[in-house]
mmCIF file of C-alpha atoms in Angstrom:
data_model
loop_
_atom_site.group_PDB
_atom_site.id
_atom_site.type_symbol
_atom_site.label_atom_id
_atom_site.label_comp_id
_atom_site.label_asym_id
_atom_site.label_seq_id
_atom_site.Cartn_x
_atom_site.Cartn_y
_atom_site.Cartn_z
ATOM 1 C CA MET A 1402 55.692 -44.822 20.043
ATOM 2 C CA ALA A 1403 52.506 -45.162 22.060
ATOM 3 C CA PRO A 1404 53.331 -42.476 24.656
ATOM 4 C CA CYS A 1405 54.123 -40.038 21.688
ATOM 5 C CA ARG A 1406 50.992 -40.740 19.871
ATOM 6 C CA THR A 1407 49.054 -40.334 23.268
ATOM 7 C CA SER A 1408 50.879 -36.995 23.836
ATOM 8 C CA LEU A 1409 50.305 -35.795 20.287
ATOM 9 C CA LEU A 1410 46.457 -36.498 20.556
ATOM 10 C CA THR A 1411 46.269 -34.840 23.888
ATOM 11 C CA LEU A 1412 48.004 -31.729 22.324
ATOM 12 C CA ILE A 1413 45.551 -31.649 19.389
ATOM 13 C CA VAL A 1414 42.539 -31.879 21.744
ATOM 14 C CA LEU A 1415 43.931 -29.019 23.903
ATOM 15 C CA LEU A 1416 44.366 -26.795 20.798
ATOM 16 C CA LEU A 1417 40.957 -27.480 19.595
ATOM 17 C CA LEU A 1418 39.389 -26.813 23.091
ATOM 18 C CA CYS A 1419 41.466 -23.508 23.233
ATOM 19 C CA GLY A 1420 40.578 -22.406 19.862
ATOM 20 C CA THR A 1421 36.774 -23.050 19.878
ATOM 21 C CA PRO A 1422 35.971 -20.175 22.207
ATOM 22 C CA ARG A 1423 37.833 -17.863 20.213
ATOM 23 C CA ILE A 1424 36.058 -19.070 17.050
ATOM 24 C CA GLN A 1425 32.709 -18.875 18.768
ATOM 25 C CA GLY A 1426 33.524 -15.474 19.904
ATOM 26 C CA LEU A 1427 34.501 -14.136 16.478
ATOM 27 C CA TRP A 1428 31.149 -15.298 15.113
ATOM 28 C CA ARG A 1429 29.069 -13.998 18.111
ATOM 29 C CA GLN A 1430 30.634 -10.472 17.402
ATOM 30 C CA VAL A 1431 28.661 -10.439 14.262
ATOM 31 C CA ARG A 1432 24.829 -10.355 15.082
ATOM 32 C CA ILE A 1433 22.372 -12.296 13.006
ATOM 33 C CA ILE A 1434 19.355 -10.296 12.360
ATOM 34 C CA THR A 1435 16.019 -12.092 11.569
ATOM 35 C CA ASP A 1436 12.322 -11.097 11.113
ATOM 36 C CA LYS A 1437 11.886 -11.759 14.782
ATOM 37 C CA ASN A 1438 14.612 -9.466 16.139
ATOM 38 C CA TRP A 1439 15.263 -6.877 13.468
ATOM 39 C CA LYS A 1440 13.511 -4.091 15.728
ATOM 40 C CA GLU A 1441 16.745 -4.198 17.772
ATOM 41 C CA LEU A 1442 18.128 -2.151 15.030
ATOM 42 C CA LEU A 1443 15.919 0.856 16.158
ATOM 43 C CA GLU A 1444 18.158 1.560 19.161
ATOM 44 C CA GLY A 1445 21.732 2.272 19.251
ATOM 45 C CA GLU A 1446 24.259 2.341 16.417
ATOM 46 C CA TRP A 1447 24.504 -0.446 13.844
ATOM 47 C CA MET A 1448 26.233 -1.445 10.719
ATOM 48 C CA ILE A 1449 24.211 -4.198 8.811
ATOM 49 C CA GLU A 1450 25.326 -6.229 5.816
ATOM 50 C CA PHE A 1451 22.669 -7.912 3.561
ATOM 51 C CA TYR A 1452 24.359 -10.765 1.754
ATOM 52 C CA ALA A 1453 23.643 -14.195 -0.001
ATOM 53 C CA PRO A 1454 25.836 -17.082 0.337
ATOM 54 C CA TRP A 1455 26.107 -17.604 -3.306
ATOM 55 C CA CYS A 1456 27.061 -13.984 -3.996
ATOM 56 C CA PRO A 1457 30.889 -13.723 -4.983
ATOM 57 C CA ALA A 1458 31.067 -10.108 -3.990
ATOM 58 C CA CYS A 1459 29.597 -10.954 -0.640
ATOM 59 C CA GLN A 1460 32.161 -13.882 -0.187
ATOM 60 C CA ASN A 1461 34.885 -11.320 -0.767
ATOM 61 C CA LEU A 1462 33.572 -8.920 1.775
ATOM 62 C CA GLN A 1463 33.244 -11.435 4.530
ATOM 63 C CA PRO A 1464 36.892 -11.249 5.812
ATOM 64 C CA GLU A 1465 36.799 -7.483 5.976
ATOM 65 C CA TRP A 1466 33.453 -7.626 7.685
ATOM 66 C CA GLU A 1467 34.625 -9.993 10.206
ATOM 67 C CA ASP A 1468 37.875 -7.915 10.864
ATOM 68 C CA PHE A 1469 35.696 -4.826 11.231
ATOM 69 C CA ALA A 1470 33.369 -6.682 13.762
ATOM 70 C CA LYS A 1471 36.354 -7.311 16.016
ATOM 71 C CA LEU A 1472 36.560 -3.576 16.528
ATOM 72 C CA GLY A 1473 32.883 -2.976 16.883
ATOM 73 C CA GLU A 1474 32.828 -2.888 20.751
ATOM 74 C CA ASP A 1475 35.832 -0.317 20.749
ATOM 75 C CA LEU A 1476 33.843 1.939 18.282
ATOM 76 C CA GLY A 1477 30.659 1.582 19.980
ATOM 77 C CA VAL A 1478 28.833 0.075 17.082
ATOM 78 C CA ASN A 1479 26.966 -3.111 16.696
ATOM 79 C CA ILE A 1480 28.040 -5.331 13.578
ATOM 80 C CA ALA A 1481 25.187 -7.419 12.141
ATOM 81 C CA LYS A 1482 24.416 -9.291 8.809
ATOM 82 C CA VAL A 1483 21.337 -10.510 7.194
ATOM 83 C CA ASP A 1484 21.079 -13.515 4.845
ATOM 84 C CA VAL A 1485 18.445 -12.543 2.376
ATOM 85 C CA THR A 1486 18.012 -16.145 1.089
ATOM 86 C CA GLU A 1487 16.661 -17.002 4.667
ATOM 87 C CA GLN A 1488 14.937 -13.718 5.374
ATOM 88 C CA PRO A 1489 13.199 -12.438 2.281
ATOM 89 C CA GLY A 1490 10.841 -10.326 4.467
ATOM 90 C CA LEU A 1491 13.790 -8.038 5.510
ATOM 91 C CA SER A 1492 15.055 -7.823 1.906
ATOM 92 C CA GLY A 1493 11.524 -6.351 1.089
ATOM 93 C CA ARG A 1494 11.570 -4.290 4.095
ATOM 94 C CA PHE A 1495 14.892 -2.506 3.419
ATOM 95 C CA ILE A 1496 14.537 -2.701 -0.514
ATOM 96 C CA ILE A 1497 17.463 -4.618 -1.319
ATOM 97 C CA THR A 1498 18.118 -4.521 -5.078
ATOM 98 C CA ALA A 1499 21.835 -5.292 -5.070
ATOM 99 C CA LEU A 1500 24.293 -7.515 -3.169
ATOM 100 C CA PRO A 1501 26.012 -6.853 -0.891
ATOM 101 C CA THR A 1502 24.103 -3.848 0.664
ATOM 102 C CA ILE A 1503 25.184 -2.071 3.791
ATOM 103 C CA TYR A 1504 23.199 0.062 6.001
ATOM 104 C CA HIS A 1505 24.174 2.341 8.958
ATOM 105 C CA CYS A 1506 21.564 2.954 11.532
ATOM 106 C CA ARG A 1507 21.548 5.212 14.531
ATOM 107 C CA ASN A 1508 18.704 5.698 16.644
ATOM 108 C CA GLY A 1509 16.087 4.529 14.061
ATOM 109 C CA GLU A 1510 17.585 6.517 11.100
ATOM 110 C CA PHE A 1511 18.838 4.375 8.280
ATOM 111 C CA ARG A 1512 21.427 5.446 5.698
ATOM 112 C CA ARG A 1513 22.827 3.339 2.945
ATOM 113 C CA TYR A 1514 26.555 3.035 2.863
ATOM 114 C CA GLN A 1515 27.947 3.554 -0.592
ATOM 115 C CA GLY A 1516 31.590 3.852 0.044
ATOM 116 C CA PRO A 1517 34.658 1.572 -0.263
ATOM 117 C CA ARG A 1518 34.357 -1.745 1.554
ATOM 118 C CA THR A 1519 37.524 -2.263 3.519
ATOM 119 C CA LYS A 1520 38.024 -2.482 7.160
ATOM 120 C CA GLU A 1521 39.783 0.897 7.282
ATOM 121 C CA ASP A 1522 36.948 2.651 5.405
ATOM 122 C CA PHE A 1523 34.326 1.117 7.752
ATOM 123 C CA ILE A 1524 36.298 2.302 10.813
ATOM 124 C CA ASN A 1525 36.755 5.982 9.494
ATOM 125 C CA PHE A 1526 33.069 5.907 8.457
ATOM 126 C CA ILE A 1527 32.188 5.444 12.084
ATOM 127 C CA SER A 1528 34.857 7.163 13.962
ATOM 128 C CA ASP A 1529 35.006 10.313 11.811
ATOM 129 C CA LYS A 1530 30.996 10.192 11.706
ATOM 130 C CA GLU A 1531 30.995 10.355 8.098
ATOM 131 C CA TRP A 1532 27.418 9.087 8.140
ATOM 132 C CA LYS A 1533 26.240 12.571 8.938
ATOM 133 C CA SER A 1534 26.927 13.606 5.368
ATOM 134 C CA ILE A 1535 24.441 11.026 3.957
ATOM 135 C CA GLU A 1536 20.703 11.778 3.653
ATOM 136 C CA PRO A 1537 18.747 9.337 5.849
ATOM 137 C CA VAL A 1538 15.979 7.100 4.402
ATOM 138 C CA SER A 1539 12.596 9.035 4.336
ATOM 139 C CA SER A 1540 10.093 7.903 7.046
ATOM 140 C CA TRP A 1541 7.705 6.825 4.244
ATOM 141 C CA PHE A 1542 10.305 4.258 3.114
ATOM 142 C CA GLY A 1543 11.672 3.460 6.515
ATOM 143 C CA PRO A 1544 11.766 -0.304 7.639
ATOM 144 C CA GLY A 1545 8.943 0.279 10.138
ATOM 145 C CA SER A 1546 6.626 2.128 7.910
ATOM 146 C CA PHE A 1547 3.324 0.699 6.744
ATOM 147 C CA LEU A 1548 4.395 0.813 3.111
ATOM 148 C CA MET A 1549 7.521 -1.253 3.960
ATOM 149 C CA SER A 1550 5.770 -3.722 6.150
ATOM 150 C CA SER A 1551 3.461 -4.402 3.373
ATOM 151 C CA MET A 1552 6.383 -5.015 1.119
ATOM 152 C CA SER A 1553 7.896 -7.405 3.626
ATOM 153 C CA ALA A 1554 4.532 -9.393 3.830
ATOM 154 C CA LEU A 1555 4.452 -9.631 -0.047
ATOM 155 C CA PHE A 1556 8.109 -10.847 -0.166
ATOM 156 C CA GLN A 1557 7.201 -13.493 2.447
ATOM 157 C CA LEU A 1558 4.151 -14.687 0.651
ATOM 158 C CA SER A 1559 6.206 -14.980 -2.619
ATOM 159 C CA MET A 1560 8.705 -17.103 -0.644
ATOM 160 C CA TRP A 1561 6.040 -19.231 0.700
ATOM 161 C CA ILE A 1562 4.455 -19.811 -2.626
ATOM 162 C CA ARG A 1563 7.804 -20.780 -3.935
ATOM 163 C CA THR A 1564 8.203 -23.223 -1.134
ATOM 164 C CA CYS A 1565 4.931 -24.736 -1.786
ATOM 165 C CA HIS A 1566 5.594 -25.088 -5.424
ATOM 166 C CA ASN A 1567 8.771 -26.807 -4.566
ATOM 167 C CA TYR A 1568 6.891 -29.176 -2.311
ATOM 168 C CA PHE A 1569 4.283 -29.996 -4.949
ATOM 169 C CA THR A 1570 6.904 -30.689 -7.631
ATOM 170 C CA GLU A 1571 9.806 -32.367 -5.775
ATOM 171 C CA ASP A 1572 8.216 -34.080 -2.711
ATOM 172 C CA LEU A 1573 4.699 -35.053 -4.220
ATOM 173 C CA LYS A 1574 6.169 -35.472 -7.732
ATOM 174 C CA MET A 1575 3.238 -33.315 -9.235
ATOM 175 C CA PRO A 1576 3.662 -31.949 -12.720
ATOM 176 C CA VAL A 1577 4.454 -28.268 -12.887
ATOM 177 C CA TRP A 1578 1.061 -27.372 -14.781
ATOM 178 C CA GLY A 1579 -0.696 -29.139 -11.772
ATOM 179 C CA SER A 1580 1.016 -26.798 -9.225
ATOM 180 C CA TYR A 1581 0.089 -23.707 -11.349
ATOM 181 C CA ALA A 1582 -3.559 -25.056 -11.533
ATOM 182 C CA ILE A 1583 -3.624 -25.378 -7.815
ATOM 183 C CA PHE A 1584 -2.502 -21.634 -7.417
ATOM 184 C CA ALA A 1585 -4.854 -20.514 -9.962
ATOM 185 C CA LEU A 1586 -7.824 -22.037 -8.305
ATOM 186 C CA ALA A 1587 -6.717 -20.734 -4.874
ATOM 187 C CA THR A 1588 -6.398 -17.215 -6.327
ATOM 188 C CA LEU A 1589 -9.809 -17.235 -7.930
ATOM 189 C CA PHE A 1590 -11.333 -18.673 -4.597
ATOM 190 C CA LEU A 1591 -9.572 -16.010 -2.568
ATOM 191 C CA GLY A 1592 -10.664 -13.123 -5.075
ATOM 192 C CA LEU A 1593 -14.292 -14.344 -4.811
ATOM 193 C CA ILE A 1594 -14.049 -14.288 -0.960
ATOM 194 C CA LEU A 1595 -12.483 -10.936 -0.684
ATOM 195 C CA GLY A 1596 -14.979 -9.530 -3.429
ATOM 196 C CA LEU A 1597 -17.743 -10.694 -1.280
ATOM 197 C CA ILE A 1598 -16.264 -9.181 1.914
ATOM 198 C CA MET A 1599 -15.880 -5.734 0.180
ATOM 199 C CA VAL A 1600 -19.504 -5.898 -1.219
ATOM 200 C CA PHE A 1601 -20.718 -6.375 2.225
ATOM 201 C CA VAL A 1602 -18.609 -3.840 3.752
ATOM 202 C CA ALA A 1603 -19.482 -1.292 1.136
ATOM 203 C CA ASP A 1604 -23.186 -1.933 1.383
ATOM 204 C CA PHE A 1605 -22.877 -1.539 5.293
ATOM 205 C CA LEU A 1606 -20.988 1.732 5.181
ATOM 206 C CA CYS A 1607 -22.863 3.135 2.072
ATOM 207 C CA PRO A 1608 -26.362 1.876 1.989
ATOM 208 C CA SER A 1609 -28.404 2.308 -1.218
ATOM 209 C CA LYS A 1610 -30.901 5.152 -1.732
ATOM 210 C CA LYS A 1611 -33.767 2.847 -1.812
ATOM 211 C CA ASN A 1612 -32.959 1.383 1.740
ATOM 212 C CA LYS A 1613 -32.438 4.999 3.018
ATOM 213 C CA SER A 1614 -35.881 6.131 1.844
ATOM 214 C CA GLN A 1615 -37.548 3.051 3.551
ATOM 215 C CA GLN A 1616 -35.395 3.602 6.769
ATOM 216 C CA SER A 1617 -35.566 7.337 7.225
ATOM 217 C CA PRO A 1618 -38.619 8.608 9.432
ATOM 218 C CA TYR A 1619 -38.065 12.006 8.340
ATOM 219 C CA SER A 1620 -38.715 11.150 4.650
ATOM 220 C CA LYS A 1621 -42.110 9.610 5.544
ATOM 221 C CA LYS A 1622 -43.162 12.913 7.155
ATOM 222 C CA VAL A 1623 -41.820 15.129 4.404
ATOM 223 C CA LEU A 1624 -43.289 13.231 1.506
ATOM 224 C CA PRO A 1625 -47.049 13.731 2.174
ATOM 225 C CA GLU A 1626 -46.420 17.503 2.938
ATOM 226 C CA SER A 1627 -44.482 17.906 -0.349
ATOM 227 C CA ALA A 1628 -47.102 16.129 -2.296
ATOM 228 C CA HIS A 1629 -49.874 18.409 -1.016
ATOM 229 C CA LEU A 1630 -47.726 21.471 -1.798
ATOM 230 C CA PHE A 1631 -47.288 20.194 -5.396
ATOM 231 C CA LYS A 1632 -51.082 19.432 -5.731
ATOM 232 C CA LYS A 1633 -51.859 22.997 -4.515
ATOM 233 C CA LEU A 1634 -49.433 24.573 -6.908
ATOM 234 C CA GLU A 1635 -50.854 22.490 -9.875
ATOM 235 C CA GLN A 1636 -54.294 23.631 -9.002
ATOM 236 C CA GLU A 1637 -53.250 27.175 -9.000
ATOM 237 C CA GLN A 1638 -51.571 26.810 -12.393
ATOM 238 C CA GLU A 1639 -54.709 25.354 -13.740
ATOM 239 C CA ALA A 1640 -56.792 28.331 -12.488
ATOM 240 C CA ASP A 1641 -54.257 30.753 -13.879
ATOM 241 C CA GLU A 1642 -54.560 29.049 -17.267
ATOM 242 C CA ASP A 1643 -58.456 29.011 -17.078
ATOM 243 C CA HIS A 1644 -58.541 32.602 -16.354
ATOM 244 C CA SER A 1645 -56.044 33.522 -19.069
ATOM 245 C CA ASP A 1646 -58.183 31.534 -21.632
ATOM 246 C CA ASP A 1647 -61.193 33.523 -20.535
ATOM 247 C CA GLU A 1648 -59.473 36.910 -21.034
ATOM 248 C CA LEU A 1649 -58.178 35.641 -24.444
ATOM 249 C CA GLU A 1650 -61.883 34.792 -25.403
ATOM 250 C CA ASN A 1651 -63.163 38.062 -24.166
ATOM 251 C CA HIS A 1652 -60.398 39.895 -26.090
ATOM 252 C CA SER A 1653 -61.129 37.920 -29.198
ATOM 253 C CA SER A 1654 -64.901 38.603 -29.008
ATOM 254 C CA ARG A 1655 -64.337 42.258 -28.587
ATOM 255 C CA LYS A 1656 -62.030 42.357 -31.592
ATOM 256 C CA ASP A 1657 -64.590 40.702 -33.692
ATOM 257 C CA PHE A 1658 -67.380 43.093 -32.589
ATOM 258 C CA SER A 1659 -65.124 45.946 -33.550
ATOM 259 C CA GLN A 1660 -64.406 44.653 -36.841
ATOM 260 C CA THR A 1661 -68.034 44.117 -37.712
ATOM 261 C CA ALA A 1662 -68.790 47.458 -36.484
ATOM 262 C CA MET A 1663 -66.234 49.024 -38.939
ATOM 263 C CA ARG A 1664 -67.646 46.945 -41.837
ATOM 264 C CA GLN A 1665 -71.171 48.227 -41.073
ATOM 265 C CA ARG A 1666 -69.797 51.949 -40.998
ATOM 266 C CA ILE A 1667 -68.129 51.230 -44.437
ATOM 267 C CA VAL A 1668 -71.090 49.603 -45.916
ATOM 268 C CA ASN A 1669 -73.746 52.301 -44.870
ATOM 269 C CA PRO A 1670 -72.439 55.217 -46.805
ATOM 270 C CA LEU A 1671 -72.606 53.222 -50.028
ATOM 271 C CA SER A 1672 -76.333 52.407 -49.340
ATOM 272 C CA VAL A 1673 -76.974 56.170 -48.910
ATOM 273 C CA VAL A 1674 -75.314 56.891 -52.273
ATOM 274 C CA ASP A 1675 -77.572 54.229 -53.880
ATOM 275 C CA LYS A 1676 -80.698 55.917 -52.608
ATOM 276 C CA PHE A 1677 -79.723 59.240 -54.035
#
């Protein structure tokens, strides 16, 4: 009985040793994409699956995806997958709103695959170049754009906040309201610091008019000359006003003289009649 048991154990060990490379090779055919190596997608042709371990649809897709990965080398396409629970930055960079989501990428142009999800359909999509009929993602919303990089940073920040919250509540046994209070104080402090920085930058780039008048040497030269001109204009206006007043007085005196003369002419004939 002992030799039989020994031979049986030896056979099992040999099967495991022979089967392990094949299993490892199968998993190696599906590339794992992370925040550190995602730029590899910008070169060559790729099919990328975004999934989550808890997603039932993703679990149903895994056998088809792995079978498709076996033929990736023959088709000249790299097969990859991204776990969105481990890489939240990539889910924000690629705008993942449903699971599973599949992208096709060729030389930096990304297209979302929306066809059937079987191995045969994946093969036809690559071999028949069906991806040419799909409009590529705009450069504004491409994974390498500034907008999507900002979105990725925002998703990473949200995941970091969630991790800190779990650490406070689970590891440190802190109440939930205490964790929220810490984040509220941190938000106020960061807002204060950012506000001060923005004020300093705005004051440096766009100084106030008071500072400009004090610092501008040209204004110091212009102000005395302009004041002298204004003073001269005022004097001329006063002289014109005095002259106009004199003319008005002369005109009024002449008018009064003419009126008195007319009265005298009217009165004199009456006096002559009285005499007669």
